[in-house]
Amino acid sequence: MKLTMAQALIRFLASQYVERDGVEHRFFAGCWGIFGHGNVAGIGEALQELPDGLPFFQARNEQAMVHAAAGFARMSSRMATFACTTSIGPGATNMVTGAAAATINRLPVLLLPGDVFASRASDPALQQLETPWAGDVSVNDVFRPVSRYFDRIMRPEQIVPAALAAMRVLTSPADTGAVTLALPQDVQTEAFDVPADFLAKRVWHYERRRPDEAALRRAAQLIAAAKRPLVVAGGGVIYSGATDALRAWVDARGIPVGETQAGKGSLPYDHPLNLGAIGATGMLAANRIARVADVVIGIGTRWSDFTTASNTVFQNPDLRFVNVNVVELDAHKNSGIALVGDARVTLEALAASPARADAAYRAEAQRLHDESQREVDRLYALGSAPLPAQSEVIGAVNSIAGPRDVVVCAAGSLPGDLHKLWRTRDPHGYQVEYGYSTMGYEIAGGLGVKLAAPDRDVYVLVGDGSYLMLAQEIVTSLELQHKLIVVLVDNQGFASIGALSRSLGSGGFGTERTQPVDFAANAASLGAIATSVRTIAELCAALEDAKRAERTTVITIATDKTASVPSYESWWSVVPAEVSTLKDVRAARERYGDARRKQRRHLKPE
Ligand SMILES: Cc1ncc(C[n+]2csc(CCOP(=O)(O)OP(=O)(O)O)c2C)c(N)n1
Ligand SMILES: [Mg+2]
C-alpha cells in the first residue's frame, strides 16, 4: 500500500499492543500535539485522515504534553503512553525538559518533533538552526542525550526499522524512557510502498526477567545471615505490580521497609513494617533503622541522592547490598549482589529463602513506625496561626481524599513533605515526580494521571512558583472534561530554595516573590472553578465542593513558610562556596565539611 511516511507511522502506532501476565491492550492512547510548520501537513494530515487510528489531544505547551504523556505512562505502570507531535524549532525544543524528565524517571514517551527539510531546498527555513561547521545538525540534536533512542528519518522507508526500534525501547522495562523520532517535514509527506506486515497488529510481550540462578543463591545466603535487614522499595516495585509479593515476603521474615519517592505506596502507610519515607526527605523511622541495617535489599530503586541522603543514610561499616533491578546499571550500584530481573519474579524466586530479622531490631522498627505515625498526626494538626502550615494542608487533603484517589506533585517543598507525611493507601495513589523534580509538571502530569485513571479523583498539589511556570493545561483538562482538584499552596515564592539558601548562609537571596498574584482570578480566567481559602476548615469545605464538582477546581491557600516540616536526621549535599566575603557562607562551609564526613562509598566487594 502506498502511504506517506506520516500515514505509515500513525497506522503503525495505532496497531501496537502490549501484553503482560495475559492482559493485552493498545500501547498508545493517542497523540498529543501542537501544529506548526514541520508537522501540520505531515503528521497532522495523517492523524486527520485516520480518525479511528490515534485520537488527537491538543495541548497548550509542548513541555506540558510530554509531562501528560509521562504522568499517564507512570499511572499505567509503563504499559501505555502517548505520542507527542510538534512543529520544527521552538515547538520541538519545548519538549526537551519533558524528555529529560521522562528518561530520568524511566517512563516511556514517544516524541515526534518536526525537523528541517531533508531536501535542504528552502534552507534556512523559518526556525532552522544554521551551524557553520555541520550540515546535518538541527535543534533536534539536543534530544540525543535525553532520549533512550533517537533517529532522524531522512527517507520515508526508514520509518520501518526506526519505528520498530522505537517500540522495542518503549516496551523494554530496562531501556525505556523518551524515544525521539525527528521527522523532517518534507519526508513526512513523501509516499512509499509500505509492507503490509509493518501495519499489522503487533503485540509486544512485556518481559518479566528472572535473575541469574547463581546470583539468587548468593543473595539468599546473604539475606539469611542478616540480623538487621532492610528493604528499600523503589518505583520498580510498583511498576512490576510486586506490592503483594513484597508484603508477603517481608511479613514472612519481619523485614522492615523504607520507601523512596517513586516507591511510596509499595506498602500501605499503616502496615507495621512500613517505616515510610527514607533518605533526605525521610521519616525518623526509616532513617534510624537505615543507620544500623546490615543488609539492605534495594528493590527497583536507582539509589538517587535523595534516597541515600547523599550517601549518609547507611552507616553500618559492614553493610552489604542486594539490588533487585531490571536495569543492570542499578543492580550493580553500591557494590551490591546484582539480581538483574523483575521485582515480582525475583521476590517469588526468593520465596523459599530463609531469613528472620533479629527480634530486638523488629521491636525497634515497630516502635519507630508508631512514633512516626504520631509525628504525622502532630504535623497534620499543628494549629499554626494566623496562616496554616503546609503540613496541615497535606493532612486536610489526605483526610478528604478517598483511599484510591491520587496525589500528584513534583517540585518545591511539597514533594519532601508529601514523602514524609502523605498516608498512601493504594499502590498507585502517590504520583510524585521526583526523579527530575520538574517545576511545571504538576498540572500537566496530573492530567496524564487522570486520563489513565478517570475513575479516581486526582489531587494536584502545586506551589505558587510551579503554578506560575506552567498551569495552562487547566484549559486542556476542561476541554477534555477530565477533572482535576488543584490545591495551590501560596507561600509567596520559592520557599524550598529560600530555606536551602538560608541553610547555606545566603539568606534566601532571590527566592521571594514581591508582586502579589490573584491566583483565583488567574485560574477562573482559564475556566476553572476557583476559590481562595484562609483556614483549614475552609479548605476542607472547598475540597468537599471540589469532589462534587464536575469541572477542574483550583483552591488557593496561603501558608506560613516558617512552619516547615522538620528533617529527620538526614542531609542533602549542596556545596557552599569555599571562600566568601559573607560570614554566614563561611559558617555554612564549615558545617558542610562536618556533614560530609558522614558520606560513605559502599565499596565492599562481594
Ligand atoms: C524547571 C525548574 N526550575 C527550577 C527548579 C529549582 N527549584 C526547585 S523548587 C523551586 C521553587 C519552587 O517554588 P514553589 O513551587 O512555590 O514551591 P515552594 O518551594 O515554595 O514550596 C525551584 C526554583 C526546578 N526544580 N525546576
Ligand atoms: Mg512557593
XYZ file of C-alpha atoms and ligand atoms in Angstrom:
633
model
C 0.000 0.000 0.000
C 1.310 3.451 -0.896
C 1.273 5.766 2.108
C 3.177 8.816 3.207
C 5.760 8.269 5.875
C 3.499 10.063 8.369
C 0.468 7.954 7.409
C 2.505 4.759 7.747
C 3.789 5.826 11.165
C 0.366 6.739 12.543
C -1.139 3.473 11.276
C 1.775 1.567 12.777
C 1.413 3.277 16.167
C -2.324 2.580 16.210
C -1.583 -1.147 15.725
C 0.854 -1.578 18.627
C -0.223 -3.600 21.654
C 1.449 -4.735 24.852
C 0.803 -7.846 26.857
C 1.857 -8.721 30.375
C 0.511 -11.535 32.537
C -2.049 -12.316 29.822
C -3.526 -8.793 29.805
C -3.307 -7.134 26.405
C -4.145 -3.583 25.367
C -3.157 -0.825 22.985
C 0.110 0.863 23.795
C -0.751 4.348 22.534
C -3.790 6.055 23.992
C -3.420 8.847 21.451
C -1.214 11.591 20.151
C -0.716 14.941 21.838
C 0.196 17.777 19.552
C 0.584 21.411 18.695
C 0.776 22.094 14.978
C 3.041 24.397 13.054
C 5.210 24.064 10.009
C 7.031 20.834 10.415
C 4.024 18.695 11.313
C 0.802 20.341 10.142
C 0.892 18.831 6.664
C 2.608 15.547 7.545
C 1.640 14.014 10.896
C -1.332 16.402 11.067
C -2.758 15.148 7.791
C -2.146 11.540 8.811
C -3.980 11.956 12.122
C -6.901 13.664 10.399
C -7.091 11.067 7.643
C -7.384 8.207 10.123
C -9.611 9.450 12.966
C -10.072 5.955 14.406
C -6.325 5.399 14.489
C -4.727 7.575 17.088
C -7.035 10.039 18.885
C -5.630 13.583 18.830
C -5.197 15.657 22.002
C -4.391 19.338 21.675
C -2.204 20.882 24.371
C -1.154 24.442 25.259
C 2.546 23.878 25.677
C 4.778 21.160 24.261
C 6.606 20.592 27.542
C 3.267 20.031 29.235
C 2.145 17.448 26.730
C 5.235 15.346 27.368
C 4.530 15.599 31.097
C 0.951 14.485 30.468
C 2.257 11.511 28.491
C 4.718 10.670 31.280
C 2.094 11.023 34.025
C -0.158 8.736 32.017
C 2.636 6.196 31.485
C 3.517 6.154 35.157
C -0.072 5.712 36.281
C -0.310 2.888 33.711
C 2.764 1.183 35.191
C 4.529 1.943 31.882
C 2.184 -0.360 29.940
C 0.764 2.526 27.870
C 1.680 6.041 26.797
C 1.114 8.791 24.243
C 2.955 10.055 21.181
C 3.667 13.803 21.018
C 3.944 15.694 17.733
C 5.390 19.199 17.296
C 6.394 21.717 14.683
C 10.067 22.360 14.000
C 12.192 24.702 16.146
C 10.719 26.069 19.390
C 7.798 23.649 19.363
C 10.282 20.804 19.216
C 12.751 22.108 21.779
C 9.952 22.929 24.208
C 9.762 19.145 24.653
C 13.367 18.737 25.820
C 12.592 19.238 29.524
C 9.733 16.768 29.263
C 12.024 14.289 27.513
C 14.648 14.543 30.236
C 12.015 14.145 32.945
C 10.616 11.032 31.253
C 14.018 9.463 30.649
C 15.293 10.130 34.157
C 12.086 8.706 35.619
C 12.297 5.796 33.142
C 8.877 6.452 31.670
C 8.059 5.682 28.038
C 7.040 8.645 25.845
C 7.286 8.848 22.071
C 8.356 12.256 20.761
C 7.872 13.207 17.140
C 9.432 16.648 16.662
C 9.279 18.114 13.170
C 12.682 18.663 11.595
C 14.210 20.775 8.830
C 13.806 19.893 5.137
C 15.764 16.761 4.246
C 15.995 18.157 0.716
C 17.534 21.387 2.087
C 15.699 23.058 -0.812
C 14.493 26.090 1.152
C 17.295 26.425 3.688
C 17.328 28.174 6.033
C 13.664 27.581 6.783
C 11.888 29.607 9.440
C 13.145 28.437 12.885
C 16.043 26.452 11.380
C 19.379 26.462 13.195
C 22.341 27.132 10.892
C 25.574 25.528 12.002
C 28.610 26.715 10.017
C 30.609 23.538 10.542
C 27.947 20.833 10.176
C 25.131 20.499 7.659
C 23.410 17.629 9.460
C 22.811 19.333 12.804
C 19.389 20.671 13.739
C 17.965 21.839 17.059
C 16.596 18.328 17.470
C 20.082 17.045 18.198
C 19.503 18.317 21.734
C 17.189 15.340 22.206
C 20.035 12.836 21.852
C 21.302 12.861 25.460
C 17.792 12.884 26.910
C 16.426 10.080 24.733
C 16.861 6.332 25.109
C 16.560 6.044 21.336
C 16.978 8.777 18.731
C 16.631 8.657 14.982
C 16.132 11.202 12.231
C 14.065 9.871 9.373
C 15.749 11.034 6.174
C 13.894 8.737 3.737
C 10.278 7.571 4.058
C 11.067 3.838 4.099
C 13.488 4.412 7.005
C 10.444 4.712 9.269
C 10.038 0.911 9.175
C 13.181 -0.048 11.137
C 13.068 3.157 13.190
C 9.503 2.597 14.389
C 10.299 -0.993 15.361
C 13.405 0.106 17.239
C 11.354 2.775 18.998
C 8.809 0.203 20.148
C 11.476 -2.154 21.416
C 12.872 0.585 23.637
C 9.490 1.911 24.781
C 8.355 -1.557 25.860
C 11.644 -2.568 27.449
C 11.415 -2.396 31.261
C 15.146 -1.717 31.418
C 15.721 0.632 28.485
C 12.556 2.668 28.486
C 12.406 6.464 28.543
C 11.872 9.144 25.930
C 12.165 7.934 22.349
C 12.627 10.635 19.736
C 11.968 10.216 16.039
C 12.857 13.533 14.428
C 10.744 13.893 11.310
C 11.920 16.256 8.536
C 8.806 17.958 7.275
C 9.218 17.028 3.613
C 9.910 13.360 4.379
C 6.689 13.141 6.452
C 4.708 13.803 3.272
C 6.653 11.519 0.916
C 4.968 8.258 -0.085
C 6.460 4.773 -0.272
C 5.265 1.194 -0.676
C 4.553 0.158 2.909
C 4.910 -3.570 3.638
C 1.579 -4.931 4.886
C 3.262 -6.705 7.797
C 4.536 -3.375 9.097
C 0.963 -2.211 9.595
C -0.429 -5.447 11.028
C -1.399 -5.692 14.694
C 1.748 -6.325 16.708
C 1.867 -7.413 20.355
C 4.937 -6.606 22.438
C 5.234 -9.087 25.263
C 6.398 -7.158 28.290
C 9.152 -9.142 29.870
C 9.407 -10.397 33.437
C 13.030 -11.384 33.601
C 14.240 -13.889 36.189
C 17.672 -13.136 37.648
C 20.666 -15.398 37.287
C 20.315 -18.516 39.491
C 23.799 -18.276 40.983
C 23.222 -14.641 41.922
C 19.918 -15.633 43.534
C 21.706 -18.258 45.640
C 24.375 -15.788 46.766
C 21.753 -13.163 47.610
C 19.630 -15.672 49.560
C 22.675 -16.640 51.612
C 23.490 -13.044 52.458
C 19.889 -12.252 53.399
C 19.615 -15.400 55.530
C 22.681 -14.354 57.532
C 21.415 -10.798 58.098
C 20.332 -9.745 61.575
C 19.112 -6.275 60.663
C 17.875 -6.479 57.077
C 16.048 -3.556 55.493
C 14.182 -3.378 52.202
C 14.252 -0.121 50.252
C 11.293 -0.152 47.907
C 11.573 1.959 44.759
C 9.383 2.623 41.747
C 10.225 -0.775 40.289
C 8.088 -2.471 42.945
C 5.028 -0.582 41.761
C 5.741 -0.808 38.008
C 6.232 -4.547 38.343
C 2.993 -4.966 40.310
C 5.069 -6.536 43.077
C 3.369 -4.891 46.056
C 1.526 -8.040 47.184
C 4.641 -10.150 46.663
C 6.652 -7.642 48.700
C 4.160 -7.661 51.521
C 4.124 -11.459 51.701
C 7.911 -11.607 51.556
C 8.575 -9.087 54.327
C 5.688 -10.342 56.501
C 7.181 -13.826 56.488
C 10.569 -12.519 57.591
C 9.774 -9.494 59.710
C 11.855 -7.259 57.450
C 11.022 -3.549 57.622
C 10.666 -1.421 54.504
C 11.668 2.142 53.668
C 10.110 3.792 50.625
C 11.678 6.066 48.002
C 9.637 8.813 46.351
C 8.791 6.590 43.375
C 8.285 3.583 45.648
C 5.875 5.243 48.064
C 2.758 3.117 48.191
C 4.676 -0.165 47.967
C 3.035 -0.991 51.291
C 0.018 0.783 52.805
C 1.191 3.516 55.204
C -0.201 1.705 58.237
C 1.403 -1.663 57.556
C 3.501 -2.276 60.691
C 6.639 -2.984 58.652
C 6.295 0.186 56.570
C 8.804 2.635 58.023
C 7.775 5.235 55.444
C 9.987 7.641 53.574
C 13.741 7.072 53.558
C 16.610 9.439 52.799
C 16.962 13.208 52.599
C 13.178 13.568 52.817
C 12.847 10.508 55.029
C 10.906 9.987 58.241
C 12.569 9.202 61.533
C 11.641 5.501 61.403
C 13.282 4.575 58.110
C 16.268 6.843 58.628
C 17.084 5.498 62.103
C 16.728 1.892 61.054
C 18.808 2.555 57.922
C 21.692 3.716 60.069
C 22.098 0.286 61.688
C 20.905 -2.046 58.910
C 23.421 -4.773 57.998
C 21.904 -5.963 54.694
C 19.918 -3.594 52.525
C 17.771 -5.079 49.792
C 17.056 -2.367 47.254
C 14.137 -3.311 45.041
C 13.545 -1.237 41.924
C 15.497 1.776 43.163
C 18.204 3.691 41.358
C 19.694 4.953 44.629
C 19.366 8.675 43.980
C 20.971 11.105 46.413
C 17.564 11.832 47.938
C 17.131 8.151 48.746
C 20.594 7.779 50.266
C 20.689 11.251 51.894
C 23.705 11.892 49.669
C 25.232 8.601 50.816
C 24.883 9.278 54.546
C 21.749 7.328 55.454
C 23.522 3.963 55.833
C 26.274 3.933 58.448
C 26.929 0.280 59.311
C 30.565 -0.333 58.291
C 29.787 -3.968 57.438
C 26.721 -3.135 55.380
C 26.113 -5.165 52.229
C 23.594 -4.555 49.455
C 21.390 -6.766 47.331
C 19.908 -4.880 44.380
C 16.884 -6.208 42.546
C 16.512 -4.222 39.364
C 15.646 -4.741 35.705
C 18.395 -2.235 34.892
C 21.943 -3.614 35.165
C 23.308 -0.168 35.952
C 21.175 -0.007 39.092
C 21.591 -3.633 40.104
C 25.358 -3.156 40.421
C 25.270 0.035 42.482
C 26.806 0.152 45.979
C 28.837 -2.991 45.204
C 25.643 -4.973 45.685
C 24.799 -8.506 44.667
C 23.103 -7.810 41.356
C 19.764 -9.505 40.820
C 19.020 -8.281 37.331
C 15.355 -9.005 36.995
C 11.749 -8.131 37.537
C 10.813 -7.283 41.137
C 7.854 -9.654 41.421
C 9.576 -12.607 39.790
C 12.661 -12.070 41.929
C 10.681 -11.912 45.171
C 8.919 -15.118 44.141
C 12.273 -16.707 43.343
C 13.426 -15.777 46.858
C 10.187 -17.025 48.442
C 11.715 -20.146 49.925
C 14.881 -18.470 51.150
C 15.026 -18.330 54.925
C 15.599 -15.086 56.773
C 14.485 -13.607 60.039
C 15.132 -10.144 61.315
C 16.520 -10.010 64.844
C 13.701 -9.747 67.446
C 15.006 -6.616 69.178
C 15.524 -4.941 65.812
C 11.970 -5.809 64.780
C 10.610 -4.391 68.000
C 12.592 -1.197 67.496
C 11.281 -0.897 63.906
C 7.720 -1.318 65.164
C 8.246 1.310 67.872
C 9.674 3.756 65.335
C 6.804 3.082 62.926
C 4.354 4.054 65.674
C 6.402 7.089 66.651
C 6.482 8.267 63.020
C 2.717 7.996 62.790
C 2.325 10.086 65.931
C 4.642 12.664 64.375
C 2.446 12.747 61.253
C -0.626 13.250 63.486
C 1.151 16.131 65.212
C 2.068 17.841 61.935
C -1.408 17.318 60.451
C -2.847 19.216 63.435
C -0.124 21.781 64.048
C -2.560 24.653 64.572
C -0.275 27.249 63.009
C -1.736 30.784 63.093
C -2.588 33.149 61.562
C -1.584 31.215 58.455
C -1.859 27.415 58.398
C 1.202 25.242 57.861
C 1.771 23.243 54.686
C 1.657 20.044 56.751
C -1.917 20.892 57.789
C -2.865 21.395 54.137
C -1.448 17.952 53.346
C -3.368 16.491 56.289
C -6.620 18.063 55.117
C -6.243 16.813 51.553
C -5.256 13.360 52.798
C -8.261 13.125 55.087
C -10.700 14.119 52.340
C -9.191 12.077 49.502
C -10.573 8.563 49.131
C -8.327 5.514 49.537
C -7.919 5.055 45.770
C -7.506 8.751 44.981
C -4.190 10.076 43.764
C -1.884 12.885 44.797
C 0.366 14.443 42.146
C 3.304 16.770 42.750
C 6.825 17.425 41.503
C 8.895 20.317 42.832
C 9.362 22.706 45.739
C 8.854 21.928 49.403
C 5.688 19.902 48.797
C 7.301 16.680 47.484
C 9.517 16.309 50.543
C 6.634 16.997 52.905
C 4.372 14.613 50.981
C 7.065 11.945 51.073
C 7.172 12.238 54.858
C 3.511 12.826 55.599
C 1.144 11.533 52.889
C -0.705 8.435 54.025
C -0.726 6.266 50.928
C -3.349 3.550 50.840
C -3.127 2.391 47.240
C -0.010 1.413 45.252
C -0.951 3.985 42.591
C -2.137 6.654 44.996
C 1.122 8.616 45.115
C 2.377 10.031 41.832
C 5.144 12.454 42.782
C 7.704 13.096 40.050
C 10.957 13.442 41.943
C 13.499 11.997 39.533
C 13.750 15.314 37.671
C 11.635 17.369 40.084
C 10.306 19.484 37.261
C 8.541 22.697 38.216
C 5.551 22.799 35.898
C 4.988 19.048 35.825
C 2.194 19.116 38.401
C -0.927 20.118 36.468
C 0.135 18.606 33.152
C 1.318 15.381 34.790
C -1.872 15.331 36.855
C -3.908 15.494 33.672
C -1.992 12.486 32.345
C -2.686 10.603 35.577
C -6.383 11.450 35.333
C -6.515 10.235 31.717
C -5.064 6.921 32.891
C -7.441 6.607 35.850
C -10.630 8.557 35.140
C -12.425 6.735 37.957
C -10.147 8.238 40.620
C -10.021 11.802 41.922
C -6.653 13.385 41.194
C -5.377 15.945 43.708
C -2.645 18.123 42.257
C -0.631 19.860 44.948
C 1.308 22.725 43.459
C 3.415 25.582 44.811
C 2.899 29.167 43.660
C 6.224 29.050 41.819
C 5.401 25.880 39.897
C 1.914 27.150 39.112
C 3.315 30.327 37.592
C 5.698 28.267 35.498
C 3.170 26.023 33.757
C -0.538 25.990 34.598
C -2.173 26.305 31.197
C -3.197 22.676 30.898
C -6.086 23.599 33.194
C -7.652 24.672 29.900
C -6.960 21.238 28.424
C -8.429 19.467 31.459
C -11.626 21.461 30.928
C -11.655 20.806 27.208
C -11.209 17.068 27.766
C -13.634 17.120 30.700
C -11.127 15.400 32.915
C -11.487 16.997 36.300
C -8.506 17.883 38.457
C -8.600 19.112 42.039
C -5.710 21.552 42.252
C -4.566 22.800 45.647
C -2.243 25.763 45.157
C -0.030 26.443 48.162
C 0.968 30.096 48.085
C 3.973 30.919 50.246
C 4.958 33.843 48.034
C 7.885 32.434 46.226
C 10.383 29.668 46.018
C 10.225 28.741 49.707
C 12.116 25.459 49.436
C 15.041 27.114 47.713
C 14.771 30.045 50.119
C 15.212 27.650 53.030
C 18.062 25.895 51.233
C 19.715 29.223 50.548
C 19.404 30.217 54.221
C 20.932 26.910 55.300
C 23.873 27.713 53.006
C 24.355 31.147 54.529
C 22.875 33.009 51.575
C 19.804 34.308 53.401
C 17.184 33.319 50.846
C 18.684 35.581 48.164
C 16.459 35.919 45.093
C 13.783 33.462 46.157
C 10.850 35.616 47.255
C 8.020 36.987 45.141
C 7.186 40.595 45.979
C 4.427 41.029 43.412
C 1.056 39.810 44.721
C -0.794 37.468 42.394
C -4.535 36.822 42.378
C -4.316 33.091 41.706
C -8.062 32.553 41.994
C -8.692 35.172 39.306
C -5.981 33.585 37.165
C -7.471 30.095 37.453
C -11.006 31.417 36.926
C -9.887 33.176 33.750
C -8.791 29.791 32.396
C -12.254 28.412 33.109
C -11.679 26.544 36.373
C -13.858 26.773 39.447
C -11.561 28.890 41.578
C -11.592 29.757 45.234
C -9.225 31.212 47.743
C -9.430 29.924 51.328
C -7.742 31.106 54.535
C -8.230 28.335 57.073
C -8.024 24.562 57.133
C -11.767 24.379 57.835
C -12.430 26.466 54.715
C -10.034 24.278 52.772
C -11.909 21.136 53.811
C -15.224 22.670 52.751
C -13.753 23.722 49.396
C -12.324 20.229 48.880
C -15.735 18.687 49.534
C -17.233 21.051 46.937
C -14.464 20.134 44.502
C -15.203 16.439 44.958
C -18.804 17.040 43.951
C -17.963 19.421 41.106
C -17.735 18.253 37.519
C -15.052 20.679 36.429
C -11.462 21.293 37.419
C -11.231 23.269 40.640
C -8.304 25.367 41.826
C -8.196 26.102 45.557
C -5.562 28.608 46.666
C -4.377 28.723 50.253
C -1.666 30.935 51.717
C 0.614 29.150 54.166
C 3.230 30.059 56.728
C 6.527 29.078 55.189
C 8.281 29.299 58.549
C 6.092 26.485 59.949
C 8.049 23.916 57.992
C 8.232 20.160 58.466
C 11.492 19.213 60.180
C 14.062 16.972 58.605
C 14.677 13.716 60.423
C 18.366 13.107 60.937
C 19.031 13.470 57.258
C 21.188 15.521 54.990
C 21.358 16.538 51.365
C 24.620 17.606 49.819
C 24.635 21.094 48.306
C 28.042 22.739 48.417
C 28.588 26.239 49.855
C 31.369 28.444 48.445
C 34.877 27.532 49.570
C 35.775 31.213 50.030
C 33.339 34.055 50.616
C 33.134 37.588 51.995
C 29.855 36.539 53.624
C 30.267 35.345 57.207
C 27.214 33.057 57.098
C 28.523 31.325 53.984
C 31.847 30.656 55.685
C 29.994 29.130 58.656
C 27.876 27.001 56.306
C 31.028 25.798 54.581
C 32.366 24.627 57.907
C 29.146 22.775 58.711
C 29.292 21.240 55.261
C 32.745 19.839 55.962
C 31.465 18.167 59.143
C 28.417 16.691 57.433
C 30.452 15.387 54.523
C 32.447 13.184 56.844
C 29.339 11.029 57.174
C 29.370 10.220 53.453
C 30.036 6.560 52.662
C 31.004 4.951 49.384
C 29.807 1.347 49.927
C 32.698 -0.255 48.108
C 32.897 -3.556 49.999
C 33.345 -6.287 47.393
C 31.167 -9.392 47.477
C 12.006 23.931 35.999
C 12.674 24.084 37.312
N 13.357 25.214 37.585
C 13.980 25.364 38.773
C 13.932 24.383 39.720
C 14.640 24.579 41.068
N 13.600 24.729 42.091
C 13.223 23.663 42.822
S 11.986 24.027 43.850
C 11.932 25.619 43.353
C 10.930 26.563 43.931
C 9.524 26.078 43.795
O 8.637 27.081 44.223
P 7.164 26.713 44.602
O 6.527 25.949 43.534
O 6.474 27.969 45.009
O 7.312 25.736 45.844
P 7.914 26.079 47.302
O 9.388 25.889 47.195
O 7.541 27.477 47.626
O 7.298 25.049 48.172
C 12.911 25.866 42.398
C 13.140 27.195 41.775
C 13.221 23.205 39.377
N 13.138 22.156 40.191
N 12.579 23.091 38.188
Mg 6.153 28.737 46.860
